[in-house]
């Protein structure tokens, strides 16, 4: 158990819809990272937050947004969903120099 | 910007044979380097990390990696493969600015390791 909690574990939705993925970092970790893992794109860095503020941005689409709340949990919002957004979305928190990953949220867009 | 390449998307070894998974990185600053393993339907788990201390890093499950600055490499090895080592392996590089808390951890495309009995 990494200590990072992600919900939901599985999500099935339709094109055009909006979903929210939630992440709770390990106790004491201030940084949260979001990654998208798909078969053709590998593990893509989306965005990093530190203590509530955005710090680094990767290949995140404009249809996607994220935030980190005062209690340090984070949410990734995906809107106007397309078939290609189907993927495994990972959250990680960083402590002691390493990333601790959650088990991921598998999103299927039909 | 930092980047990671992993030579060989699929590697097969016999049980008991040497495991060698290759990783080359690009970074504009002294990097932090990592190897992670992912088993089916699971998240990523840290195998080992390099943070500018010893260049030979030992990790869990008998894995180790050597940082070679001149070759910009961080190859992962294990002397004797076990069936349980079959998984996806990812190399990652981080450029951090602790002053601004800026941190981007970039992963390579991964190498799928198969172990043949």
PDB file of C-alpha atoms in Angstrom:
ATOM      1  CA  UNK A   1       0.000   0.000   0.000  1.00  0.00           C
ATOM      2  CA  UNK A   2       1.594   3.257  -1.196  1.00  0.00           C
ATOM      3  CA  UNK A   3      -0.610   5.458   0.963  1.00  0.00           C
ATOM      4  CA  UNK A   4      -1.975   7.279  -2.097  1.00  0.00           C
ATOM      5  CA  UNK A   5      -5.705   6.816  -2.616  1.00  0.00           C
ATOM      6  CA  UNK A   6      -7.504   7.272  -5.908  1.00  0.00           C
ATOM      7  CA  UNK A   7     -11.214   7.133  -6.601  1.00  0.00           C
ATOM      8  CA  UNK A   8     -13.015   5.831  -8.508  1.00  0.00           C
ATOM      9  CA  UNK A   9     -11.066   2.748  -9.581  1.00  0.00           C
ATOM     10  CA  UNK A  10     -13.167   2.275 -12.674  1.00  0.00           C
ATOM     11  CA  UNK A  11     -15.351   4.683 -14.589  1.00  0.00           C
ATOM     12  CA  UNK A  12     -17.368   4.170 -17.758  1.00  0.00           C
ATOM     13  CA  UNK A  13     -18.938   7.146 -19.452  1.00  0.00           C
ATOM     14  CA  UNK A  14     -19.993   8.451 -22.842  1.00  0.00           C
ATOM     15  CA  UNK A  15     -18.373  10.851 -25.258  1.00  0.00           C
ATOM     16  CA  UNK A  16     -19.030  14.490 -24.472  1.00  0.00           C
ATOM     17  CA  UNK A  17     -19.430  13.871 -20.770  1.00  0.00           C
ATOM     18  CA  UNK A  18     -17.392  15.234 -17.851  1.00  0.00           C
ATOM     19  CA  UNK A  19     -15.795  13.262 -15.027  1.00  0.00           C
ATOM     20  CA  UNK A  20     -13.808  14.052 -11.918  1.00  0.00           C
ATOM     21  CA  UNK A  21     -11.029  11.864 -10.590  1.00  0.00           C
ATOM     22  CA  UNK A  22      -9.937  12.251  -7.004  1.00  0.00           C
ATOM     23  CA  UNK A  23      -6.607  11.700  -5.316  1.00  0.00           C
ATOM     24  CA  UNK A  24      -5.517  11.793  -1.692  1.00  0.00           C
ATOM     25  CA  UNK A  25      -1.724  11.952  -1.269  1.00  0.00           C
ATOM     26  CA  UNK A  26       0.281  10.223   1.419  1.00  0.00           C
ATOM     27  CA  UNK A  27       0.073  11.862   4.780  1.00  0.00           C
ATOM     28  CA  UNK A  28       2.615  14.690   4.916  1.00  0.00           C
ATOM     29  CA  UNK A  29       3.312  14.875   1.175  1.00  0.00           C
ATOM     30  CA  UNK A  30       2.665  18.315  -0.304  1.00  0.00           C
ATOM     31  CA  UNK A  31       3.162  17.493  -3.990  1.00  0.00           C
ATOM     32  CA  UNK A  32       0.630  15.759  -6.207  1.00  0.00           C
ATOM     33  CA  UNK A  33       1.305  14.597  -9.756  1.00  0.00           C
ATOM     34  CA  UNK A  34      -1.132  13.396 -12.388  1.00  0.00           C
ATOM     35  CA  UNK A  35      -0.227  11.004 -15.194  1.00  0.00           C
ATOM     36  CA  UNK A  36      -2.145   9.470 -18.066  1.00  0.00           C
ATOM     37  CA  UNK A  37      -1.196   5.950 -19.172  1.00  0.00           C
ATOM     38  CA  UNK A  38      -2.408   4.617 -22.483  1.00  0.00           C
ATOM     39  CA  UNK A  39      -1.120   1.867 -24.748  1.00  0.00           C
ATOM     40  CA  UNK A  40      -0.028   4.175 -27.536  1.00  0.00           C
ATOM     41  CA  UNK A  41       1.240   7.138 -25.470  1.00  0.00           C
ATOM     42  CA  UNK A  42       2.855   5.441 -22.519  1.00  0.00           C
ATOM     43  CA  UNK A  43       2.975   7.275 -19.195  1.00  0.00           C
ATOM     44  CA  UNK A  44       2.402  10.967 -19.891  1.00  0.00           C
ATOM     45  CA  UNK A  45       2.998  13.636 -17.271  1.00  0.00           C
ATOM     46  CA  UNK A  46      -0.008  15.933 -17.018  1.00  0.00           C
ATOM     47  CA  UNK A  47       0.469  18.340 -14.147  1.00  0.00           C
ATOM     48  CA  UNK A  48       2.093  18.846 -10.740  1.00  0.00           C
ATOM     49  CA  UNK A  49       0.789  20.720  -7.708  1.00  0.00           C
ATOM     50  CA  UNK A  50       2.647  21.727  -4.599  1.00  0.00           C
ATOM     51  CA  UNK A  51       0.767  22.808  -1.497  1.00  0.00           C
ATOM     52  CA  UNK A  52      -2.221  23.988  -3.479  1.00  0.00           C
ATOM     53  CA  UNK A  53      -0.428  25.713  -6.322  1.00  0.00           C
ATOM     54  CA  UNK A  54       0.334  24.551  -9.837  1.00  0.00           C
ATOM     55  CA  UNK A  55       4.073  24.110 -10.273  1.00  0.00           C
ATOM     56  CA  UNK A  56       4.707  22.181 -13.484  1.00  0.00           C
ATOM     57  CA  UNK A  57       2.655  21.396 -16.532  1.00  0.00           C
ATOM     58  CA  UNK A  58       3.056  18.659 -19.081  1.00  0.00           C
ATOM     59  CA  UNK A  59       0.946  17.423 -21.940  1.00  0.00           C
ATOM     60  CA  UNK A  60      -2.380  18.308 -20.415  1.00  0.00           C
ATOM     61  CA  UNK A  61      -5.206  19.093 -22.800  1.00  0.00           C
ATOM     62  CA  UNK A  62      -7.230  22.290 -22.437  1.00  0.00           C
ATOM     63  CA  UNK A  63     -10.302  20.108 -21.824  1.00  0.00           C
ATOM     64  CA  UNK A  64      -8.591  18.826 -18.695  1.00  0.00           C
ATOM     65  CA  UNK A  65      -8.084  20.785 -15.520  1.00  0.00           C
ATOM     66  CA  UNK A  66      -6.880  20.032 -12.043  1.00  0.00           C
ATOM     67  CA  UNK A  67      -6.635  21.583  -8.627  1.00  0.00           C
ATOM     68  CA  UNK A  68      -5.244  20.844  -5.218  1.00  0.00           C
ATOM     69  CA  UNK A  69      -7.315  21.770  -2.210  1.00  0.00           C
ATOM     70  CA  UNK A  70      -6.219  23.096   1.208  1.00  0.00           C
ATOM     71  CA  UNK A  71      -6.436  19.596   2.672  1.00  0.00           C
ATOM     72  CA  UNK A  72      -3.977  18.596  -0.120  1.00  0.00           C
ATOM     73  CA  UNK A  73      -6.273  16.235  -1.949  1.00  0.00           C
ATOM     74  CA  UNK A  74      -6.428  16.812  -5.675  1.00  0.00           C
ATOM     75  CA  UNK A  75      -9.009  16.457  -8.395  1.00  0.00           C
ATOM     76  CA  UNK A  76      -8.529  15.994 -12.119  1.00  0.00           C
ATOM     77  CA  UNK A  77     -11.460  17.158 -14.205  1.00  0.00           C
ATOM     78  CA  UNK A  78     -11.874  15.777 -17.692  1.00  0.00           C
ATOM     79  CA  UNK A  79     -14.530  17.367 -19.894  1.00  0.00           C
ATOM     80  CA  UNK A  80     -15.935  16.956 -23.398  1.00  0.00           C
ATOM     81  CA  UNK A  81     -14.634  13.438 -23.277  1.00  0.00           C
ATOM     82  CA  UNK A  82     -13.494  11.702 -26.440  1.00  0.00           C
ATOM     83  CA  UNK A  83     -12.852   8.054 -27.171  1.00  0.00           C
ATOM     84  CA  UNK A  84      -9.122   8.755 -27.086  1.00  0.00           C
ATOM     85  CA  UNK A  85      -9.319   9.859 -23.466  1.00  0.00           C
ATOM     86  CA  UNK A  86      -9.840   6.267 -22.421  1.00  0.00           C
ATOM     87  CA  UNK A  87      -6.809   5.491 -20.301  1.00  0.00           C
ATOM     88  CA  UNK A  88      -5.507   4.756 -16.863  1.00  0.00           C
ATOM     89  CA  UNK A  89      -5.024   7.943 -14.844  1.00  0.00           C
ATOM     90  CA  UNK A  90      -2.498   7.829 -12.054  1.00  0.00           C
ATOM     91  CA  UNK A  91      -1.962  10.156  -9.197  1.00  0.00           C
ATOM     92  CA  UNK A  92       1.297  10.218  -7.252  1.00  0.00           C
ATOM     93  CA  UNK A  93       2.653  12.135  -4.319  1.00  0.00           C
ATOM     94  CA  UNK A  94       6.307  12.836  -3.723  1.00  0.00           C
ATOM     95  CA  UNK A  95       8.164  12.226  -0.520  1.00  0.00           C
ATOM     96  CA  UNK A  96      11.779  11.448   0.303  1.00  0.00           C
ATOM     97  CA  UNK A  97      12.662  12.175  -3.315  1.00  0.00           C
ATOM     98  CA  UNK A  98      10.493   9.480  -4.850  1.00  0.00           C
ATOM     99  CA  UNK A  99       7.005   9.252  -6.263  1.00  0.00           C
ATOM    100  CA  UNK A 100       4.400   7.089  -4.567  1.00  0.00           C
ATOM    101  CA  UNK A 101       1.674   6.028  -6.965  1.00  0.00           C
ATOM    102  CA  UNK A 102      -1.942   5.253  -6.391  1.00  0.00           C
ATOM    103  CA  UNK A 103      -3.544   2.265  -8.090  1.00  0.00           C
ATOM    104  CA  UNK A 104      -5.061   4.433 -10.773  1.00  0.00           C
ATOM    105  CA  UNK A 105      -8.480   5.263 -12.140  1.00  0.00           C
ATOM    106  CA  UNK A 106      -9.389   3.415 -15.303  1.00  0.00           C
ATOM    107  CA  UNK A 107     -11.546   5.577 -17.541  1.00  0.00           C
ATOM    108  CA  UNK A 108     -13.462   4.061 -20.422  1.00  0.00           C
ATOM    109  CA  UNK A 109     -15.212   6.422 -22.821  1.00  0.00           C
ATOM    110  CA  UNK A 110     -17.838   4.789 -25.029  1.00  0.00           C
TER     111      UNK A 110
ATOM    112  CA  UNK B   1      13.772  19.769 -21.198  1.00  0.00           C
ATOM    113  CA  UNK B   2      14.454  16.351 -19.819  1.00  0.00           C
ATOM    114  CA  UNK B   3      13.640  13.149 -21.655  1.00  0.00           C
ATOM    115  CA  UNK B   4      14.143   9.419 -21.297  1.00  0.00           C
ATOM    116  CA  UNK B   5      14.667   6.687 -23.858  1.00  0.00           C
ATOM    117  CA  UNK B   6      14.517   2.987 -23.155  1.00  0.00           C
ATOM    118  CA  UNK B   7      16.076   0.738 -25.741  1.00  0.00           C
ATOM    119  CA  UNK B   8      13.866  -2.254 -26.386  1.00  0.00           C
ATOM    120  CA  UNK B   9      10.156  -2.172 -25.727  1.00  0.00           C
ATOM    121  CA  UNK B  10      10.214  -5.933 -25.074  1.00  0.00           C
ATOM    122  CA  UNK B  11      12.990  -7.982 -23.519  1.00  0.00           C
ATOM    123  CA  UNK B  12      12.900 -11.737 -22.960  1.00  0.00           C
ATOM    124  CA  UNK B  13      15.342 -13.598 -20.760  1.00  0.00           C
ATOM    125  CA  UNK B  14      15.559 -17.138 -19.471  1.00  0.00           C
ATOM    126  CA  UNK B  15      15.018 -17.814 -15.811  1.00  0.00           C
ATOM    127  CA  UNK B  16      18.373 -17.490 -14.065  1.00  0.00           C
ATOM    128  CA  UNK B  17      19.894 -15.325 -16.793  1.00  0.00           C
ATOM    129  CA  UNK B  18      21.140 -11.770 -16.490  1.00  0.00           C
ATOM    130  CA  UNK B  19      18.568  -9.011 -16.819  1.00  0.00           C
ATOM    131  CA  UNK B  20      19.723  -5.811 -18.527  1.00  0.00           C
ATOM    132  CA  UNK B  21      17.248  -3.028 -19.219  1.00  0.00           C
ATOM    133  CA  UNK B  22      18.646   0.093 -20.865  1.00  0.00           C
ATOM    134  CA  UNK B  23      17.861   3.688 -20.054  1.00  0.00           C
ATOM    135  CA  UNK B  24      19.359   6.872 -21.443  1.00  0.00           C
ATOM    136  CA  UNK B  25      18.345  10.304 -20.297  1.00  0.00           C
ATOM    137  CA  UNK B  26      18.632  13.899 -21.301  1.00  0.00           C
ATOM    138  CA  UNK B  27      18.717  16.610 -18.695  1.00  0.00           C
ATOM    139  CA  UNK B  28      19.982  20.184 -18.531  1.00  0.00           C
ATOM    140  CA  UNK B  29      20.785  19.904 -14.835  1.00  0.00           C
ATOM    141  CA  UNK B  30      22.136  17.111 -12.647  1.00  0.00           C
ATOM    142  CA  UNK B  31      19.246  14.697 -12.671  1.00  0.00           C
ATOM    143  CA  UNK B  32      17.471  12.521 -10.235  1.00  0.00           C
ATOM    144  CA  UNK B  33      16.890   9.132 -11.851  1.00  0.00           C
ATOM    145  CA  UNK B  34      14.485   6.351 -11.009  1.00  0.00           C
ATOM    146  CA  UNK B  35      13.456   2.879 -12.017  1.00  0.00           C
ATOM    147  CA  UNK B  36       9.875   1.836 -11.392  1.00  0.00           C
ATOM    148  CA  UNK B  37       8.145  -1.493 -11.938  1.00  0.00           C
ATOM    149  CA  UNK B  38       4.509  -2.022 -12.826  1.00  0.00           C
ATOM    150  CA  UNK B  39       2.786  -5.375 -12.444  1.00  0.00           C
ATOM    151  CA  UNK B  40      -0.465  -5.999 -14.318  1.00  0.00           C
ATOM    152  CA  UNK B  41      -3.392  -3.967 -13.039  1.00  0.00           C
ATOM    153  CA  UNK B  42      -1.281  -2.243 -10.424  1.00  0.00           C
ATOM    154  CA  UNK B  43       0.329   1.127  -9.865  1.00  0.00           C
ATOM    155  CA  UNK B  44       4.020   1.820 -10.210  1.00  0.00           C
ATOM    156  CA  UNK B  45       6.419   0.789  -7.486  1.00  0.00           C
ATOM    157  CA  UNK B  46       9.894   2.216  -6.951  1.00  0.00           C
ATOM    158  CA  UNK B  47      12.774  -0.186  -7.552  1.00  0.00           C
ATOM    159  CA  UNK B  48      15.605   2.247  -6.928  1.00  0.00           C
ATOM    160  CA  UNK B  49      16.646   5.871  -7.241  1.00  0.00           C
ATOM    161  CA  UNK B  50      19.773   7.890  -7.933  1.00  0.00           C
ATOM    162  CA  UNK B  51      20.075  11.221  -6.156  1.00  0.00           C
ATOM    163  CA  UNK B  52      23.725  12.198  -6.781  1.00  0.00           C
ATOM    164  CA  UNK B  53      25.222  10.043  -4.048  1.00  0.00           C
ATOM    165  CA  UNK B  54      26.793   6.707  -5.031  1.00  0.00           C
ATOM    166  CA  UNK B  55      26.770   6.006  -8.750  1.00  0.00           C
ATOM    167  CA  UNK B  56      25.932   2.337  -8.203  1.00  0.00           C
ATOM    168  CA  UNK B  57      22.503   2.120  -6.684  1.00  0.00           C
ATOM    169  CA  UNK B  58      21.017  -1.000  -5.154  1.00  0.00           C
ATOM    170  CA  UNK B  59      17.285  -1.469  -5.050  1.00  0.00           C
ATOM    171  CA  UNK B  60      14.688  -3.985  -4.069  1.00  0.00           C
ATOM    172  CA  UNK B  61      14.354  -7.539  -5.349  1.00  0.00           C
ATOM    173  CA  UNK B  62      18.050  -7.789  -6.259  1.00  0.00           C
ATOM    174  CA  UNK B  63      18.033  -5.023  -8.869  1.00  0.00           C
ATOM    175  CA  UNK B  64      20.739  -2.431  -9.218  1.00  0.00           C
ATOM    176  CA  UNK B  65      21.575   0.399 -11.601  1.00  0.00           C
ATOM    177  CA  UNK B  66      24.687   2.374 -12.408  1.00  0.00           C
ATOM    178  CA  UNK B  67      24.674   6.074 -13.200  1.00  0.00           C
ATOM    179  CA  UNK B  68      27.160   6.944 -15.940  1.00  0.00           C
ATOM    180  CA  UNK B  69      27.256  10.652 -16.581  1.00  0.00           C
ATOM    181  CA  UNK B  70      29.567  10.384 -19.591  1.00  0.00           C
ATOM    182  CA  UNK B  71      27.111   8.043 -21.285  1.00  0.00           C
ATOM    183  CA  UNK B  72      23.968   9.699 -19.864  1.00  0.00           C
ATOM    184  CA  UNK B  73      22.828   6.228 -18.956  1.00  0.00           C
ATOM    185  CA  UNK B  74      21.176   4.531 -16.012  1.00  0.00           C
ATOM    186  CA  UNK B  75      20.849   0.874 -16.993  1.00  0.00           C
ATOM    187  CA  UNK B  76      19.051  -1.581 -14.731  1.00  0.00           C
ATOM    188  CA  UNK B  77      20.497  -5.015 -14.051  1.00  0.00           C
ATOM    189  CA  UNK B  78      19.775  -8.141 -12.076  1.00  0.00           C
ATOM    190  CA  UNK B  79      22.197 -11.084 -12.031  1.00  0.00           C
ATOM    191  CA  UNK B  80      19.580 -13.827 -12.121  1.00  0.00           C
ATOM    192  CA  UNK B  81      16.031 -13.442 -13.414  1.00  0.00           C
ATOM    193  CA  UNK B  82      13.076 -14.944 -11.586  1.00  0.00           C
ATOM    194  CA  UNK B  83       9.657 -15.662 -13.010  1.00  0.00           C
ATOM    195  CA  UNK B  84       8.240 -13.056 -10.648  1.00  0.00           C
ATOM    196  CA  UNK B  85      10.322 -10.349 -12.380  1.00  0.00           C
ATOM    197  CA  UNK B  86       8.029 -10.407 -15.411  1.00  0.00           C
ATOM    198  CA  UNK B  87       6.531  -6.913 -15.504  1.00  0.00           C
ATOM    199  CA  UNK B  88       6.773  -3.492 -17.146  1.00  0.00           C
ATOM    200  CA  UNK B  89       9.785  -1.408 -16.167  1.00  0.00           C
ATOM    201  CA  UNK B  90       9.980   2.340 -16.433  1.00  0.00           C
ATOM    202  CA  UNK B  91      12.965   4.634 -16.199  1.00  0.00           C
ATOM    203  CA  UNK B  92      12.280   8.217 -15.114  1.00  0.00           C
ATOM    204  CA  UNK B  93      14.174  11.483 -14.817  1.00  0.00           C
ATOM    205  CA  UNK B  94      13.435  14.461 -12.638  1.00  0.00           C
ATOM    206  CA  UNK B  95      14.604  18.029 -12.787  1.00  0.00           C
ATOM    207  CA  UNK B  96      13.738  19.799  -9.592  1.00  0.00           C
ATOM    208  CA  UNK B  97      13.992  23.288  -8.313  1.00  0.00           C
ATOM    209  CA  UNK B  98      13.422  23.072  -4.622  1.00  0.00           C
ATOM    210  CA  UNK B  99      13.303  26.855  -4.383  1.00  0.00           C
ATOM    211  CA  UNK B 100      10.198  27.032  -6.540  1.00  0.00           C
ATOM    212  CA  UNK B 101       8.941  23.514  -5.839  1.00  0.00           C
ATOM    213  CA  UNK B 102       8.979  23.027  -9.612  1.00  0.00           C
ATOM    214  CA  UNK B 103       9.266  19.383 -10.413  1.00  0.00           C
ATOM    215  CA  UNK B 104       8.565  17.435 -13.550  1.00  0.00           C
ATOM    216  CA  UNK B 105       9.162  13.700 -13.453  1.00  0.00           C
ATOM    217  CA  UNK B 106       9.284  12.315 -16.961  1.00  0.00           C
ATOM    218  CA  UNK B 107       8.982   8.614 -17.673  1.00  0.00           C
ATOM    219  CA  UNK B 108      10.395   6.598 -20.498  1.00  0.00           C
ATOM    220  CA  UNK B 109       8.137   4.467 -22.724  1.00  0.00           C
ATOM    221  CA  UNK B 110       8.741   1.365 -20.653  1.00  0.00           C
ATOM    222  CA  UNK B 111      10.237  -2.061 -21.289  1.00  0.00           C
ATOM    223  CA  UNK B 112       8.167  -5.185 -20.925  1.00  0.00           C
ATOM    224  CA  UNK B 113      10.245  -7.982 -19.401  1.00  0.00           C
ATOM    225  CA  UNK B 114       9.318 -11.602 -20.048  1.00  0.00           C
ATOM    226  CA  UNK B 115      11.003 -14.427 -18.166  1.00  0.00           C
ATOM    227  CA  UNK B 116      11.087 -17.793 -19.904  1.00  0.00           C
ATOM    228  CA  UNK B 117      11.109 -20.899 -17.709  1.00  0.00           C
TER     229      UNK B 117
END
